[in-house]
Amino acid sequence: MKLWLVFCLALLWVELQNGACQQVKRRKDVGENRIRPGGKRVKARPTKPKDGGGKGQSLLTQVLDKGRFLRLGPSTTLTPGRDMELRCKGNSIGWSYPTYLDTFNDSRLSINPSDKYSQLILTSPSAADTGPYSCWVIVCDGTECERDHERTYVSYIYFTDKDNLFVPSAIHFEIVYLRPDRRAVVPCRVTDPQAKVSLHREVPPEEIPANGTQVTYDPTKGFVLQSPSLEQQGVFYCKAVTKGTPQISTKYQLLYVEVPSGPPFVSLEASPESVGGGDNVNVTCTVLGEPEVDVSYTWSYPGQGRRPVHTHTSWRLVNRGISHTTRISQSVLTVEDMETIDFGSYICKAKNQNGETMVTTNIISK
């Protein structure tokens, strides 16, 4: 019995010794002082969480009062009338902003670069200044510079004005072209992202519901018609409501277009085709194309550089087929008091954003 008791006490003493050793080891592990390989003691620094910003973090900030800064997100709502100052970090920065500020050469806008950042200042902003503002880093290799798309930052800024729920437009009646192969946008943008907006047809009067599939609404763009059709032609307007009286947008004429995109489709005609000396002749170059696509003309003719001619260019919209809207563009070259040098081949070259087409006609003497 005594031997059994002594054996149990010995085991208990061994267990207590092991526990004390482990506690000493733990204290050393948790202690503030650690030893580097060189034998030098330093304080252990607490591990900092990694910054989630870095490359993906926006460099576009708004300067607030008293030197405070606000990093801008995808959208920002500001008060009209208060000067806006934006900054973008970097010594070579590009900017973009609503296009009409350039169109009207607005003196309220200024951009001031420096070694550390670029500054955009807009004084007395109004509801009309609502739109996307962005900056990007410009990377140069020798004399060639380009935009760094991975370091491009944009914020859509709303200048909310209760008296102007829609972004004002200089055009009071806009044309929107409908094509079966692409989306169309009725551009009734708002200055308050919280406004409730609806789309309405004027005749017959009805509301066009935004169902999230065929018709969607984006406050930065307007109503998007995903698959335009002939039935959606007509005059439309938008209605916006917040807390006060509903407001009506400008009106939009929706026209259906069924002209394929491509180089100009050109025809050339001389009137009259057969002339004599001393007669006058008109050579007409006609292009059928998309309503909003501009066409430019270049002429070549026998007496070029030696005989005076007159040219006149015009265009108009016409309905072809079942309410299909087409643009007819024409350039007319007139030669007066025909001489021998004026007879021969007349060439018209028509060019648009998709390509160019060249056609020829001959004017012969009687």
XYZ file of C-alpha atoms in Angstrom, residues 78-85 100-101 106-110 120-130 133 159 161:
29
model
C -24.117 67.462 -54.741
C -25.924 70.753 -54.210
C -26.069 73.144 -57.201
C -24.609 76.610 -56.736
C -21.654 75.487 -54.603
C -18.300 75.453 -56.398
C -16.987 71.937 -56.998
C -13.313 71.006 -56.802
C -21.668 70.489 -73.445
C -19.104 72.159 -71.158
C -17.778 77.188 -70.623
C -15.489 79.529 -68.646
C -16.804 78.099 -65.360
C -14.648 75.013 -65.913
C -10.883 75.000 -65.343
C -10.778 70.267 -61.878
C -12.827 73.250 -60.695
C -16.420 73.970 -61.745
C -17.864 77.211 -60.403
C -21.587 77.731 -59.805
C -22.660 74.265 -61.021
C -26.295 73.776 -61.986
C -28.645 70.889 -62.801
C -27.372 71.007 -66.403
C -23.902 69.959 -65.173
C -25.207 66.551 -64.065
C -16.821 63.074 -64.416
C -26.603 68.237 -59.069
C -32.409 70.646 -58.137
